[in-house]
PDB file of C-alpha atoms in Angstrom:
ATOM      1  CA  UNK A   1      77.600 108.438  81.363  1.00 71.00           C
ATOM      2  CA  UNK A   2      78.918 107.644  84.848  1.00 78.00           C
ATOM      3  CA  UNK A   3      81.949 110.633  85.799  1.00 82.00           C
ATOM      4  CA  UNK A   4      84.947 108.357  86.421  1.00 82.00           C
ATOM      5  CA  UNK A   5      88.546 108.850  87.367  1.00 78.00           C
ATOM      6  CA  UNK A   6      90.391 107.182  84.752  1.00 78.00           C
ATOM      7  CA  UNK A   7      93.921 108.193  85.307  1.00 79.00           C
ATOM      8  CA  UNK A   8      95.449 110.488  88.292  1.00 82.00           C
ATOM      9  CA  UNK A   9      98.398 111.247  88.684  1.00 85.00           C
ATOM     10  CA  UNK A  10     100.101 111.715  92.976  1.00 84.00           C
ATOM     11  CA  UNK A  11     103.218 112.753  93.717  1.00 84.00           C
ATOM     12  CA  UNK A  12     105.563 110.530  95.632  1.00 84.00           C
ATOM     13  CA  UNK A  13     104.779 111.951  99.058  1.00 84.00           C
ATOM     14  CA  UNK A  14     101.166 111.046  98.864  1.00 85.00           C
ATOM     15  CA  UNK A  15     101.678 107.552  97.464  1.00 81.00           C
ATOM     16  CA  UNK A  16     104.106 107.241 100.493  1.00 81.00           C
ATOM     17  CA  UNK A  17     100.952 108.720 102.963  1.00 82.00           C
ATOM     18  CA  UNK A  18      98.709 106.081 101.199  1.00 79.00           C
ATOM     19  CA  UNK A  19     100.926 102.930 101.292  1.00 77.00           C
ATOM     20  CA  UNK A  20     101.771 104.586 105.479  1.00 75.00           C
ATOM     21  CA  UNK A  21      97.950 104.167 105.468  1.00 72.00           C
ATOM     22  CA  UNK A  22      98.037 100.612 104.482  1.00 69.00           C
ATOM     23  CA  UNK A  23     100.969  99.883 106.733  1.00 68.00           C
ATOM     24  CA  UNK A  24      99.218 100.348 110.335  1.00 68.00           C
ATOM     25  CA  UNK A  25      96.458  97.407 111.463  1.00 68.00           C
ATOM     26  CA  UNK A  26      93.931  98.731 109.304  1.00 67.00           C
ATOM     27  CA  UNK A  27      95.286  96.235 106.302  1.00 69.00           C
ATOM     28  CA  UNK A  28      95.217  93.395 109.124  1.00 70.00           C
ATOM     29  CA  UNK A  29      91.489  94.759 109.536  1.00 72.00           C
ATOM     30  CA  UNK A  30      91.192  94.944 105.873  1.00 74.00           C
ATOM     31  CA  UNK A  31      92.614  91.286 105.876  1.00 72.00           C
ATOM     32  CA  UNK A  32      89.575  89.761 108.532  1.00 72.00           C
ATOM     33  CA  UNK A  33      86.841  91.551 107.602  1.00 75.00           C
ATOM     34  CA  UNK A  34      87.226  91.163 103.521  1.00 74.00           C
ATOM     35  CA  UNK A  35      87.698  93.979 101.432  1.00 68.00           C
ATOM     36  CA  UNK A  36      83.127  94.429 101.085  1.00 71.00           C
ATOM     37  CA  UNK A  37      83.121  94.918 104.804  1.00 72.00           C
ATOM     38  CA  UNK A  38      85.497  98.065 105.137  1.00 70.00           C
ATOM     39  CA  UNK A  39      84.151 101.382 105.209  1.00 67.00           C
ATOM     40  CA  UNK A  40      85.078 104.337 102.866  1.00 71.00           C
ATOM     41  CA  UNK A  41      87.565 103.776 100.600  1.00 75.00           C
ATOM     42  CA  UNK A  42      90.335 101.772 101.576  1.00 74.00           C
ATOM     43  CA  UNK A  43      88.776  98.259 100.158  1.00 75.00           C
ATOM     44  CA  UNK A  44      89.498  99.610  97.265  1.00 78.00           C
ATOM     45  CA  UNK A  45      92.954 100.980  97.753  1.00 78.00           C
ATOM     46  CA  UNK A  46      93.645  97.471  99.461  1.00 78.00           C
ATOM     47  CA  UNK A  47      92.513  96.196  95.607  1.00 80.00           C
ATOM     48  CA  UNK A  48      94.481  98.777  93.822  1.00 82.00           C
ATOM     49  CA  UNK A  49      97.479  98.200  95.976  1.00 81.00           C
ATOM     50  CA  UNK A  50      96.750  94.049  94.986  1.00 83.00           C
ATOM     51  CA  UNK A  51      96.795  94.724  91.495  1.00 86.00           C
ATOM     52  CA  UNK A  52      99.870  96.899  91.649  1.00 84.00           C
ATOM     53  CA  UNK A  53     102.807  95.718  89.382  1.00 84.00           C
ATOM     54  CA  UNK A  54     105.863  95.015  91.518  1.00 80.00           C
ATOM     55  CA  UNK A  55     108.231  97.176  89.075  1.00 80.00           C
ATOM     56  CA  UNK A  56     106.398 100.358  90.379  1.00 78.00           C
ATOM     57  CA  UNK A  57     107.414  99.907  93.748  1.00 79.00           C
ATOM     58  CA  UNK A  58     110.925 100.397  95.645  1.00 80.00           C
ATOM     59  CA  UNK A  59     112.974  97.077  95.981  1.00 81.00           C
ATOM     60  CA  UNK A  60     112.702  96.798  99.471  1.00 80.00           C
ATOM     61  CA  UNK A  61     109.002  96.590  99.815  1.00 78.00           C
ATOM     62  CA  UNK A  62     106.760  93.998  98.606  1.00 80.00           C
ATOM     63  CA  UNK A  63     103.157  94.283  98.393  1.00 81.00           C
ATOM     64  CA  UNK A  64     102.906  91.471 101.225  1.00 79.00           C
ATOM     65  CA  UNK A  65     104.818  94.133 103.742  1.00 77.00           C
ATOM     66  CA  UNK A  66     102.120  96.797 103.044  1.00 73.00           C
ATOM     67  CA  UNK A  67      98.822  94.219 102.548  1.00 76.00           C
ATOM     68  CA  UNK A  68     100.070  92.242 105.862  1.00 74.00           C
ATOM     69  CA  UNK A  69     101.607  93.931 107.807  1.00 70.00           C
ATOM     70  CA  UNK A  70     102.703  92.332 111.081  1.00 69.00           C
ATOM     71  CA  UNK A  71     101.896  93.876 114.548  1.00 60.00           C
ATOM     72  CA  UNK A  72     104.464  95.784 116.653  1.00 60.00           C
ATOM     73  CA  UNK A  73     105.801  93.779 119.811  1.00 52.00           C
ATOM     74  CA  UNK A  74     103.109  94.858 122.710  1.00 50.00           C
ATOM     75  CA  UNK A  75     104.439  96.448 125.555  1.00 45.00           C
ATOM     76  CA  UNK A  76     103.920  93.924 128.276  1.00 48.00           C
ATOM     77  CA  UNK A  77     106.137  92.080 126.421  1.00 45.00           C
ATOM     78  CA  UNK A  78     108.755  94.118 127.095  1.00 43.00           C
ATOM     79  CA  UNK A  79     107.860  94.338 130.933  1.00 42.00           C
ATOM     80  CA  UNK A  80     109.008  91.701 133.564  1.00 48.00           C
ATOM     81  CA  UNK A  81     105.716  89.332 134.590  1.00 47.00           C
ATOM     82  CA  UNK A  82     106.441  90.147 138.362  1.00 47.00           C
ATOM     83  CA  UNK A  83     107.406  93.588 140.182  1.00 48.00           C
ATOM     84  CA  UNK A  84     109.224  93.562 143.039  1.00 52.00           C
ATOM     85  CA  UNK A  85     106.651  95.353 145.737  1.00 51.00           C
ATOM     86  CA  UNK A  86     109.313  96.521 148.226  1.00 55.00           C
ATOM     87  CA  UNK A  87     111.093  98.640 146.457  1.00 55.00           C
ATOM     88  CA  UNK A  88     108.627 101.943 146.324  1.00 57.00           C
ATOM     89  CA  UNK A  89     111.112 104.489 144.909  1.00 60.00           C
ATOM     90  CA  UNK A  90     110.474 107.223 142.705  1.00 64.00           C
ATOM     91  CA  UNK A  91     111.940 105.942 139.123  1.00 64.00           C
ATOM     92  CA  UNK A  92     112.340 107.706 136.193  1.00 68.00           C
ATOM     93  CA  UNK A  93     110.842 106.313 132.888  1.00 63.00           C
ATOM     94  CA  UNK A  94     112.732 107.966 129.425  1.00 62.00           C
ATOM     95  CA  UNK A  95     111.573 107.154 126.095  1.00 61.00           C
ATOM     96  CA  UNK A  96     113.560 107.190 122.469  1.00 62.00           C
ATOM     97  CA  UNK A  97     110.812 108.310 119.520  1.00 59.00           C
ATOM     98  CA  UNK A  98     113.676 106.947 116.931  1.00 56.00           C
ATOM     99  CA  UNK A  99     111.438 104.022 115.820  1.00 49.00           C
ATOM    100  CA  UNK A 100     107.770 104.549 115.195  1.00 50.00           C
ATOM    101  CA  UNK A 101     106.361 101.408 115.699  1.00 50.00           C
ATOM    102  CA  UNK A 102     107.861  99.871 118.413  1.00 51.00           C
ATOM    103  CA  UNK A 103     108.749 102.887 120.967  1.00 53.00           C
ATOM    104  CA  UNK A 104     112.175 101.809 123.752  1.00 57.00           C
ATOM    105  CA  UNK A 105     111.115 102.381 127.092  1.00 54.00           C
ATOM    106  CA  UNK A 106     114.198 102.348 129.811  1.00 55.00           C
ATOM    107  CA  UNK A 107     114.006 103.003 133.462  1.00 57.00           C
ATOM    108  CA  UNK A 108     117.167 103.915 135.916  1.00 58.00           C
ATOM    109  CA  UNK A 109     116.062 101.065 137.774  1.00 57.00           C
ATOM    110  CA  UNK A 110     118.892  98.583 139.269  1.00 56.00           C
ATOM    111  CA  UNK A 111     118.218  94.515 138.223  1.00 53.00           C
ATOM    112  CA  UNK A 112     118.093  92.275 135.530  1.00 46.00           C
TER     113      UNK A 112
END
């Protein structure tokens, strides 16, 4: 006899942890290398999270959001492609934390 889990039971806050798990480039990983190639266990929470009947999850997530999830705008897209080398003042940079993936970065510089 082979000691299985057959049934488990998680609250919601680690079900929420798992699917955060999911949510982050490691399913995009999951996604290139095939579910075989990935390390530990998450090839086979990317299967369980597959098989997952859509009634069991909130109505504004789909299992697409959490299996491919789509890559937060990269900072040097934000950024102008030249700087203007004159101008050598001091500036300060602030930062908002209100949205995890995609941080706002503002400057008291003057321009457009």
């Amino acid at each position: 006899r082979a000691n299985k889990v057959l049934f488990a039971e998680a609250g919601k806050d680690f079900v929420d942890f798992l699917f955060h798990i999911l949510s982050l480039p490691i399913g995009t990983i999951i996604k290139l290398f095939g579910v075989k190639d990935v390390v530990g266990c998450l090839g086979d929470l990317h299967k369980s999270i597959k098989a997952l009947n859509t009634h069991s999850m909130q109505s504004n997530v789909t299992k697409e959001l959490v299996l491919q999830p789509t890559a937060p705008v990269p900072l040097p897209a934000l950024l102008k492609d030249s700087c203007d080398s004159s101008d050598t003042g001091a500036r300060k940079v602030y930062t908002c934390s209100s949205s995890y993936h995609s941080p706002c970065y503002y400057s008291d510089a003057s321009g457009d």
